[in-house]
PDB file of C-alpha atoms in Angstrom:
ATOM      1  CA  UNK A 308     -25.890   0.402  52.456  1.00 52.00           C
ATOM      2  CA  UNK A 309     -23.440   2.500  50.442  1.00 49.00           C
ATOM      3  CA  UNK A 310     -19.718   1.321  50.863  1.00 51.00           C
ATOM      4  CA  UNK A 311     -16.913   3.378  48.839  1.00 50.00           C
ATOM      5  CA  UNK A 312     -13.517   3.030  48.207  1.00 50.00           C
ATOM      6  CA  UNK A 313     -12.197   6.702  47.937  1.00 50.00           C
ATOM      7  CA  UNK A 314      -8.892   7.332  46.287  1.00 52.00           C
ATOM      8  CA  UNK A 315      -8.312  10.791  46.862  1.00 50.00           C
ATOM      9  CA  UNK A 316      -5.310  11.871  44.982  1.00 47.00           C
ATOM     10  CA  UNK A 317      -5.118  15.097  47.656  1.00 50.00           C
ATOM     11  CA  UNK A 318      -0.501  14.683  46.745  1.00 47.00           C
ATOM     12  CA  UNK A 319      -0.856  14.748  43.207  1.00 45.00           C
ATOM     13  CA  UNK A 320       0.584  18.197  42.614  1.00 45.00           C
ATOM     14  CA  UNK A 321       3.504  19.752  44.018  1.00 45.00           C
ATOM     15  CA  UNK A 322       2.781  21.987  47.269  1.00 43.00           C
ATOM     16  CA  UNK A 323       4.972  25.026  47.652  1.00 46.00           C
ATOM     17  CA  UNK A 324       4.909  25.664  51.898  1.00 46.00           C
ATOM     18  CA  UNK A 325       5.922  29.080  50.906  1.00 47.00           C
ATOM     19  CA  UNK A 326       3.192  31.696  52.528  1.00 57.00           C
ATOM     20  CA  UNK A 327       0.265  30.307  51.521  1.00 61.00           C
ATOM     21  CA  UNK A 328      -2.638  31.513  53.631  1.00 76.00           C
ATOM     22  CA  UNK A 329      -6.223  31.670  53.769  1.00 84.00           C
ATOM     23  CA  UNK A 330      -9.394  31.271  55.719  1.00 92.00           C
ATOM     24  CA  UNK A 331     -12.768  29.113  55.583  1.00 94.00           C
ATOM     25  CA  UNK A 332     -16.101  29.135  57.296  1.00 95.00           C
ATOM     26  CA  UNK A 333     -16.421  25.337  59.171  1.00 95.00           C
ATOM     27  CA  UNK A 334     -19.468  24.764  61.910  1.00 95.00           C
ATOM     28  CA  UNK A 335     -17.263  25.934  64.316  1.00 93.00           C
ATOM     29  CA  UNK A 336     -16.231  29.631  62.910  1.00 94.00           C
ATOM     30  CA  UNK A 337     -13.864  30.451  60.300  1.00 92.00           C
ATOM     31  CA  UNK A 338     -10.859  27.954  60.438  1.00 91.00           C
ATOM     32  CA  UNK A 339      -7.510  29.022  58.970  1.00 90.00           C
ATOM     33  CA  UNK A 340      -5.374  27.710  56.428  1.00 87.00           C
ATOM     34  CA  UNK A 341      -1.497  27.439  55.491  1.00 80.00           C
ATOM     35  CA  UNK A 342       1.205  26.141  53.838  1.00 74.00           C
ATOM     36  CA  UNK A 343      -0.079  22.437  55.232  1.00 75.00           C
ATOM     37  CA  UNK A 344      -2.866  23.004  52.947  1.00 78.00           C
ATOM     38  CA  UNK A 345      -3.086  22.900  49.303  1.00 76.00           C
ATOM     39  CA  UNK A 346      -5.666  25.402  47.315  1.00 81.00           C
ATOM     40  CA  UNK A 347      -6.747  23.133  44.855  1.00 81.00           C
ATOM     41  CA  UNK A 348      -6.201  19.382  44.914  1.00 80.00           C
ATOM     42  CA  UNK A 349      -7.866  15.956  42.602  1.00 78.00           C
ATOM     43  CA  UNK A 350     -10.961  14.427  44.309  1.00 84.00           C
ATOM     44  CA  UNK A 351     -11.480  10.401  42.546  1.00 79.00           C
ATOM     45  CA  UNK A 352     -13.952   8.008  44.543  1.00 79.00           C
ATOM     46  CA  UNK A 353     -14.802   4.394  43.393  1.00 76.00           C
ATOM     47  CA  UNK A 354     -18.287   4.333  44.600  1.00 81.00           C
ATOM     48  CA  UNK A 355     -20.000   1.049  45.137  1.00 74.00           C
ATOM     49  CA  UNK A 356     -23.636   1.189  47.023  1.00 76.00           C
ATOM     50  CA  UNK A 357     -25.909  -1.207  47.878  1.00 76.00           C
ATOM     51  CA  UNK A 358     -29.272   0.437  48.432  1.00 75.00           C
ATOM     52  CA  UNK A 359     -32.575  -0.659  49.802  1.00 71.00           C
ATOM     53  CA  UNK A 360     -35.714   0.406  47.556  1.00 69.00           C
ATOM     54  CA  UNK A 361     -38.667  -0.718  47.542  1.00 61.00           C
ATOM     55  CA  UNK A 362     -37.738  -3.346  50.245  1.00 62.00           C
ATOM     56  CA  UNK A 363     -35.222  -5.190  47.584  1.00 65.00           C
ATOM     57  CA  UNK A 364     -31.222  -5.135  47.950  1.00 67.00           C
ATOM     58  CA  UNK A 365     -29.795  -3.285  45.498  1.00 69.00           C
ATOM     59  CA  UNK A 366     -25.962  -2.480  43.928  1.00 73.00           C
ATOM     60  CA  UNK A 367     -25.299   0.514  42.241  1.00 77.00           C
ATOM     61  CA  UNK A 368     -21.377   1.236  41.612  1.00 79.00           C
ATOM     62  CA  UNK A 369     -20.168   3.788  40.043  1.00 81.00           C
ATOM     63  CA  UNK A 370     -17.106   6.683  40.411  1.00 84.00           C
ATOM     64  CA  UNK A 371     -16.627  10.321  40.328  1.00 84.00           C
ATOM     65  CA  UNK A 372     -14.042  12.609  39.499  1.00 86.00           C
ATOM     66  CA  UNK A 373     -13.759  16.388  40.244  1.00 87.00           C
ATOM     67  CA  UNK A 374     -11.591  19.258  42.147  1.00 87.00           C
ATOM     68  CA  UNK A 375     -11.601  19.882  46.349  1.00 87.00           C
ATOM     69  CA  UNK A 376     -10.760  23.469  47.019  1.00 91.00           C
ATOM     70  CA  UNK A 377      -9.673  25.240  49.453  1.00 91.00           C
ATOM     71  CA  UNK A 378      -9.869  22.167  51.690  1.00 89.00           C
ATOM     72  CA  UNK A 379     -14.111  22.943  52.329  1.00 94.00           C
ATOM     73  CA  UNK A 380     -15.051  22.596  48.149  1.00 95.00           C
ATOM     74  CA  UNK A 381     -15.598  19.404  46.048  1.00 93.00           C
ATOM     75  CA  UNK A 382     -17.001  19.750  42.883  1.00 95.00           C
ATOM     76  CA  UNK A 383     -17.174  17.414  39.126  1.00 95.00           C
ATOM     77  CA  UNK A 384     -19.262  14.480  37.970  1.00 94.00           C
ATOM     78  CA  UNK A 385     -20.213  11.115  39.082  1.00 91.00           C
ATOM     79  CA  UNK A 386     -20.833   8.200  36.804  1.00 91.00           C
ATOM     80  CA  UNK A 387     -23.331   5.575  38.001  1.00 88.00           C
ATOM     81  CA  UNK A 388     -24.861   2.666  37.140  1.00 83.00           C
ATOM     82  CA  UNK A 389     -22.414  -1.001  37.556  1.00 63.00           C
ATOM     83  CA  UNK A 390     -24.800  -3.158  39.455  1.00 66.00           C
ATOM     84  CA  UNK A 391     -26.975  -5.918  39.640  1.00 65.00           C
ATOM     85  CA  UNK A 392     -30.314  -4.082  39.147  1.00 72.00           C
ATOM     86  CA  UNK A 393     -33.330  -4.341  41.267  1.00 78.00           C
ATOM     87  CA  UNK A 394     -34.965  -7.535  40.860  1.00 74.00           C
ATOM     88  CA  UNK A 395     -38.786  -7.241  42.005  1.00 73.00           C
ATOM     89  CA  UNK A 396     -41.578  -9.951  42.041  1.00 68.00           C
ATOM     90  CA  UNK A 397     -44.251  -7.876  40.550  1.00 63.00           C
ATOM     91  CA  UNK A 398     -45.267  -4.915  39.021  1.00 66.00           C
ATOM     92  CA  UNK A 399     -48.855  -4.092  39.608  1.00 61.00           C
ATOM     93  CA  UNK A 400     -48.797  -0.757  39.215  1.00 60.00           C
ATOM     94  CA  UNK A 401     -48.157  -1.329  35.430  1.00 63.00           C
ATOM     95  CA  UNK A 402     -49.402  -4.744  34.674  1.00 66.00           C
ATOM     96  CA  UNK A 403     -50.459  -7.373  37.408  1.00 69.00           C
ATOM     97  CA  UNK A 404     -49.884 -10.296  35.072  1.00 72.00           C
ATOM     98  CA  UNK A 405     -46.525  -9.055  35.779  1.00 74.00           C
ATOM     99  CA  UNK A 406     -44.624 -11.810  37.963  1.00 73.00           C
ATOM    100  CA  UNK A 407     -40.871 -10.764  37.369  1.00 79.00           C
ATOM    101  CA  UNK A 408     -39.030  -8.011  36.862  1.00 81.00           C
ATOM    102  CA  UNK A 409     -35.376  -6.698  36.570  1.00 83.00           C
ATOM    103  CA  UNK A 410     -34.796  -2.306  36.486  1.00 84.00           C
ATOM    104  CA  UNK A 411     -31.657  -1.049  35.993  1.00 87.00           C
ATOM    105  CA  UNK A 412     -30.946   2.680  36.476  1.00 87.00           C
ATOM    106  CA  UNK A 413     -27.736   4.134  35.336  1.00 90.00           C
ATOM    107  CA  UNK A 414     -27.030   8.292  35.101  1.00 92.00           C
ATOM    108  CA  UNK A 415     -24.199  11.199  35.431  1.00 95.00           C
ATOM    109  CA  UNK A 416     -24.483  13.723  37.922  1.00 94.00           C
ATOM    110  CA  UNK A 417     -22.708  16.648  38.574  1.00 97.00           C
ATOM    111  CA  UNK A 418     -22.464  16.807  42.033  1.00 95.00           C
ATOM    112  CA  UNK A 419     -21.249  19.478  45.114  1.00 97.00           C
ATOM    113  CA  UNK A 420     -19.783  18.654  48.264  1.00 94.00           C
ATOM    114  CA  UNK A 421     -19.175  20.786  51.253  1.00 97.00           C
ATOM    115  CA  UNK A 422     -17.086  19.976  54.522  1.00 96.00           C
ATOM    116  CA  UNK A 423     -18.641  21.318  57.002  1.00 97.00           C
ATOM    117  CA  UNK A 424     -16.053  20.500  60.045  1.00 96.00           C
ATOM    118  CA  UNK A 425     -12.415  18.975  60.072  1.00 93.00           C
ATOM    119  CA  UNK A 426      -9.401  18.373  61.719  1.00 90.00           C
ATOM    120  CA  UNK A 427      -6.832  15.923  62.027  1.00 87.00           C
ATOM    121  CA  UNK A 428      -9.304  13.098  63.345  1.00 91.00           C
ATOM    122  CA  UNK A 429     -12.684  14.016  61.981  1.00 94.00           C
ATOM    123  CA  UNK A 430     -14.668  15.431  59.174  1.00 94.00           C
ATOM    124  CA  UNK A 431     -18.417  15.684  58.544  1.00 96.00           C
ATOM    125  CA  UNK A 432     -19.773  16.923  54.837  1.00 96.00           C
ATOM    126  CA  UNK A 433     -23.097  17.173  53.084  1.00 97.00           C
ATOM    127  CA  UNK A 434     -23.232  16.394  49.069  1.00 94.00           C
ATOM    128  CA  UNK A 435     -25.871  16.833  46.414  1.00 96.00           C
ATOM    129  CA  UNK A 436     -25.985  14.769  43.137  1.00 94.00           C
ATOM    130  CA  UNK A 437     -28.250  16.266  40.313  1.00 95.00           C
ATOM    131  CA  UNK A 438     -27.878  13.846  37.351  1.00 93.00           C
ATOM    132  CA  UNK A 439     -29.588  12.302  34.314  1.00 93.00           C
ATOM    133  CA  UNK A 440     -30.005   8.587  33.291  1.00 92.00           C
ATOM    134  CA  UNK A 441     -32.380   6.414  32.425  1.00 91.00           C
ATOM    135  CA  UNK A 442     -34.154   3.161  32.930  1.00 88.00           C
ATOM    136  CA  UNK A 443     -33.689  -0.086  31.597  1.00 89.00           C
ATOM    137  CA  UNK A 444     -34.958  -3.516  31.902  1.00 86.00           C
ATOM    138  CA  UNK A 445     -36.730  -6.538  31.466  1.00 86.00           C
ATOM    139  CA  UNK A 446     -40.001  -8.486  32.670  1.00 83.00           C
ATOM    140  CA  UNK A 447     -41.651 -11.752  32.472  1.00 83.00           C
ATOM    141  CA  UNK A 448     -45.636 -12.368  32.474  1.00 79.00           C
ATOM    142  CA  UNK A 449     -47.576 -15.317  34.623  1.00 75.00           C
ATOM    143  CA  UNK A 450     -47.298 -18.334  32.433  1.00 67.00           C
ATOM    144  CA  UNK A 451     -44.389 -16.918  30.223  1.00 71.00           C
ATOM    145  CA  UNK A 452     -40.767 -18.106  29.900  1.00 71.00           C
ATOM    146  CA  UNK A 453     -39.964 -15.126  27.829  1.00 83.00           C
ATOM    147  CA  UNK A 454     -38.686 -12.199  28.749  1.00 84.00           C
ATOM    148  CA  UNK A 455     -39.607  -9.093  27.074  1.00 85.00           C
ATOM    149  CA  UNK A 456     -37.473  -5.502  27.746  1.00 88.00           C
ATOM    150  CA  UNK A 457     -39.262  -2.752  29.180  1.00 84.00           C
ATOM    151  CA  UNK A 458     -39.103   0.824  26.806  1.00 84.00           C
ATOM    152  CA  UNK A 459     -36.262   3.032  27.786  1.00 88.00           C
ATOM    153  CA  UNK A 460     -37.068   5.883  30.614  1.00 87.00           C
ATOM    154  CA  UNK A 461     -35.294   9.126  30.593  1.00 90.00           C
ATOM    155  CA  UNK A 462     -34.738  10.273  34.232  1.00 90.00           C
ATOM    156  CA  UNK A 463     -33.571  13.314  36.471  1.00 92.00           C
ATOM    157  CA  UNK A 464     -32.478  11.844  39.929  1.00 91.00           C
ATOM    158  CA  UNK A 465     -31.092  14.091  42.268  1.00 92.00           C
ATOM    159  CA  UNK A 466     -29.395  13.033  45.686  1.00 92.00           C
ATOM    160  CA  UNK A 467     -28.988  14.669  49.116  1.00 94.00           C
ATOM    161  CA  UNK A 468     -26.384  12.920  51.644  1.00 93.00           C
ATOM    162  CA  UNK A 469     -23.959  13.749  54.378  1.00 94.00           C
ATOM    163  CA  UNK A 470     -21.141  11.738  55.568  1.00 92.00           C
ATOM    164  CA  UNK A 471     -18.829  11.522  58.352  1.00 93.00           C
ATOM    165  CA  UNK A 472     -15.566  10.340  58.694  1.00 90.00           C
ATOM    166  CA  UNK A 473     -13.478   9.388  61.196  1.00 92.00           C
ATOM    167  CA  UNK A 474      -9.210   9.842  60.035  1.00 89.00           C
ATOM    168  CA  UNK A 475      -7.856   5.906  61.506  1.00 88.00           C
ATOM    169  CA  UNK A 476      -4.148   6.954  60.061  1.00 87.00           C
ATOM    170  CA  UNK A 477      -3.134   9.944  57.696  1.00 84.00           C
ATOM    171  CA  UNK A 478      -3.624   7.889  54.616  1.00 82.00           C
ATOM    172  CA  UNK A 479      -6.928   6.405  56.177  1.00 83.00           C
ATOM    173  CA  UNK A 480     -10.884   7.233  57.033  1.00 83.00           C
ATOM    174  CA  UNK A 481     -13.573   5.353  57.792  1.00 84.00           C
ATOM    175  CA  UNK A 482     -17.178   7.338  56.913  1.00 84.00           C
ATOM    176  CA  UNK A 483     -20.648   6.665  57.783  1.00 85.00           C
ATOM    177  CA  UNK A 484     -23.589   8.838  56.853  1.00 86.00           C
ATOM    178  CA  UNK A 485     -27.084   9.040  55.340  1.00 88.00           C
ATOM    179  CA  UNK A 486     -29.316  10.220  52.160  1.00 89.00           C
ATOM    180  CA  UNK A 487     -32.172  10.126  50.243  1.00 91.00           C
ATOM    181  CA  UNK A 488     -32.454   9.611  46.402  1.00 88.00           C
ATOM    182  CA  UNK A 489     -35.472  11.792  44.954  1.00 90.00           C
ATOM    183  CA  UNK A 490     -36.900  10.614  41.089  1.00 86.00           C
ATOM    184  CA  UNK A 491     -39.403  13.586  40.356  1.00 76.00           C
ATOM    185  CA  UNK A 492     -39.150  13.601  36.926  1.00 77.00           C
ATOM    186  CA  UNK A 493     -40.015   9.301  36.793  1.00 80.00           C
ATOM    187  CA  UNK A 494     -43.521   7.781  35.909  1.00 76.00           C
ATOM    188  CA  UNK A 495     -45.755   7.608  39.068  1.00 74.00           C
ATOM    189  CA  UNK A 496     -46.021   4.071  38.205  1.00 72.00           C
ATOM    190  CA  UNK A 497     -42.060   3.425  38.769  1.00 75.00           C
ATOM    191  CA  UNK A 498     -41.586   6.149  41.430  1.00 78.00           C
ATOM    192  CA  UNK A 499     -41.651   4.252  44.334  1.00 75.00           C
ATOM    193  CA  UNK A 500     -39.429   1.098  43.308  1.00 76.00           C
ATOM    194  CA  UNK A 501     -36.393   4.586  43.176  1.00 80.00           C
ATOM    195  CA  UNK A 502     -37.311   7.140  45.643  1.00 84.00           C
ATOM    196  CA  UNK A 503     -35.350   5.510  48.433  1.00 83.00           C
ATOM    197  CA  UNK A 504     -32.915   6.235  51.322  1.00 84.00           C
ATOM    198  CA  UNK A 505     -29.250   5.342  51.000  1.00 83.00           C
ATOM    199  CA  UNK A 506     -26.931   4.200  53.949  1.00 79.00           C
ATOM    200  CA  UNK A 507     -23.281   4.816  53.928  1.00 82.00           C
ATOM    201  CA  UNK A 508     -20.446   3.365  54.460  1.00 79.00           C
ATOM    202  CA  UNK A 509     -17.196   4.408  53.273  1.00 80.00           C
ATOM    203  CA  UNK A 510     -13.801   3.467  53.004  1.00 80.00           C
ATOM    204  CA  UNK A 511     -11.415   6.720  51.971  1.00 79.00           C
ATOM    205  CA  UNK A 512      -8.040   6.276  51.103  1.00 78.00           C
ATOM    206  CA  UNK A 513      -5.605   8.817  50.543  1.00 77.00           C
ATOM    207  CA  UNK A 514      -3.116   7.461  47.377  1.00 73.00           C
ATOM    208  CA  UNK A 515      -1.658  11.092  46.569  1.00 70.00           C
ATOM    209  CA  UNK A 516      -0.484  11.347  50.300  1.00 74.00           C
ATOM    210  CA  UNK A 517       0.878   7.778  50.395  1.00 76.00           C
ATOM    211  CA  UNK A 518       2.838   8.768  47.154  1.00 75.00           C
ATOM    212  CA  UNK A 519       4.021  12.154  48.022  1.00 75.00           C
ATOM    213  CA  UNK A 520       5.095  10.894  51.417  1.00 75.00           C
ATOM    214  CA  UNK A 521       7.686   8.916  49.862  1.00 80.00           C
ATOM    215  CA  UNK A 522      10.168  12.362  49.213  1.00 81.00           C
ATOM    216  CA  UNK A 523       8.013  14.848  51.465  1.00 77.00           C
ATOM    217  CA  UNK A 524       7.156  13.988  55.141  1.00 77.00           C
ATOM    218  CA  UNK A 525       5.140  16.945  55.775  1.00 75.00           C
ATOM    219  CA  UNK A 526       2.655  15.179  53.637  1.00 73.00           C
ATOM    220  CA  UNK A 527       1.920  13.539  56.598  1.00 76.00           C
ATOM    221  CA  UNK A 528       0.414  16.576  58.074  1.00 75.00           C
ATOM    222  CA  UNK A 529      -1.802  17.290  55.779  1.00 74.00           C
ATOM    223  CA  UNK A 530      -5.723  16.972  56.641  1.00 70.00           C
TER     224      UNK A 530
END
């Protein structure tokens, strides 16, 4: 289960409600845009996920920090990796004196995400992650108190996810959604412990808006 805290600063820079104009392609047909909308805005999210793989709870936190454009367009990079690891019992596919084990993965991504539909009380988007990391840990053989650190693994992991939220207040969403982390480039004997669906659950909270509310009300209005 992936739960987020998403501070969007969407107010950070001044909006001139001038003539701006434009138009964008949502599921629905092309949706247009004005003056309520600004062209090019800061996307932050504090990302913290709790994953299941390989039938063991997992955390992986992390955050990511990029540009939304033209209200449809997210792009930048994602830093991952704050979390507890995934603790497994064994490891026969490598050693089956193996009785305990600790992985850690931690990468950067660069990552794309496109809205697909909005309005004032919804929005559904899709997002791909393609990063590189690597793989850390430790293990402990059957009748040894010692544990001894696995060899570093460089990985590619790549991510494909879609989210919807639902807007509570103006400053406020609550998301839910769905993906699936792939690890081609990882040792067949690892694979399966990080090829693994992700849940989501998100939290996404609008702190430009809140901010630039305080001297512009139409901020408000802004979706």
């Amino acid at each position: 289960m992936v739960v987020s805290a998403i501070g969007q600063f969407d107010g950070a820079l001044p909006l001139s409600r001038n003539d701006y104009s434009d138009t964008v392609w949502i599921v629905t047909g092309k949706r247009p845009l004005d003056a309520l909308f600004q062209k090019q805005k800061l996307d932050f999210v504090l990302d913290a996920r709790q994953t299941l793989i390989s039938n063991t709870q997992a955390r992986l936190a992390g955050l990511r920090i990029g540009i939304e454009y033209r209200r449809v367009h997210r792009f930048g990079f994602g830093f991952y990796g704050l979390g507890d690891g995934v603790r497994l019992n064994s490891l026969t596919a490598i050693d089956s004196s193996i009785v305990d084990a600790v992985l850690n993965l931690t990468y950067a991504s660069a990552y794309y995400e496109r809205v697909l539909f909005f309005s004032p009380k919804w929005e559904w988007s899709a997002t791909i992650h393609i990063g590189k990391g690597e793989i850390t840990g430790f293990y402990r053989r059957e009748a040894e108190s010692t544990y001894i650190p696995f060899p570093t693994q460089t990985v590619h992991p790549w991510e494909l996810s879609t989210t919807g939220y639902h807007h509570l207040t103006w400053w406020c969403s609550l998301g839910v959604g769905f993906g699936y982390r792939f690890m081609s480039s990882t040792p067949a004997e690892i694979r399966p412990v990080y090829n693994a669906p992700v849940a989501i659950a998100r939290i996404r909270i609008k702190l430009g808006k809140l901010v630039k509310s305080f001297w512009d009300e139409d901020a408000k209005k802004e979706y």
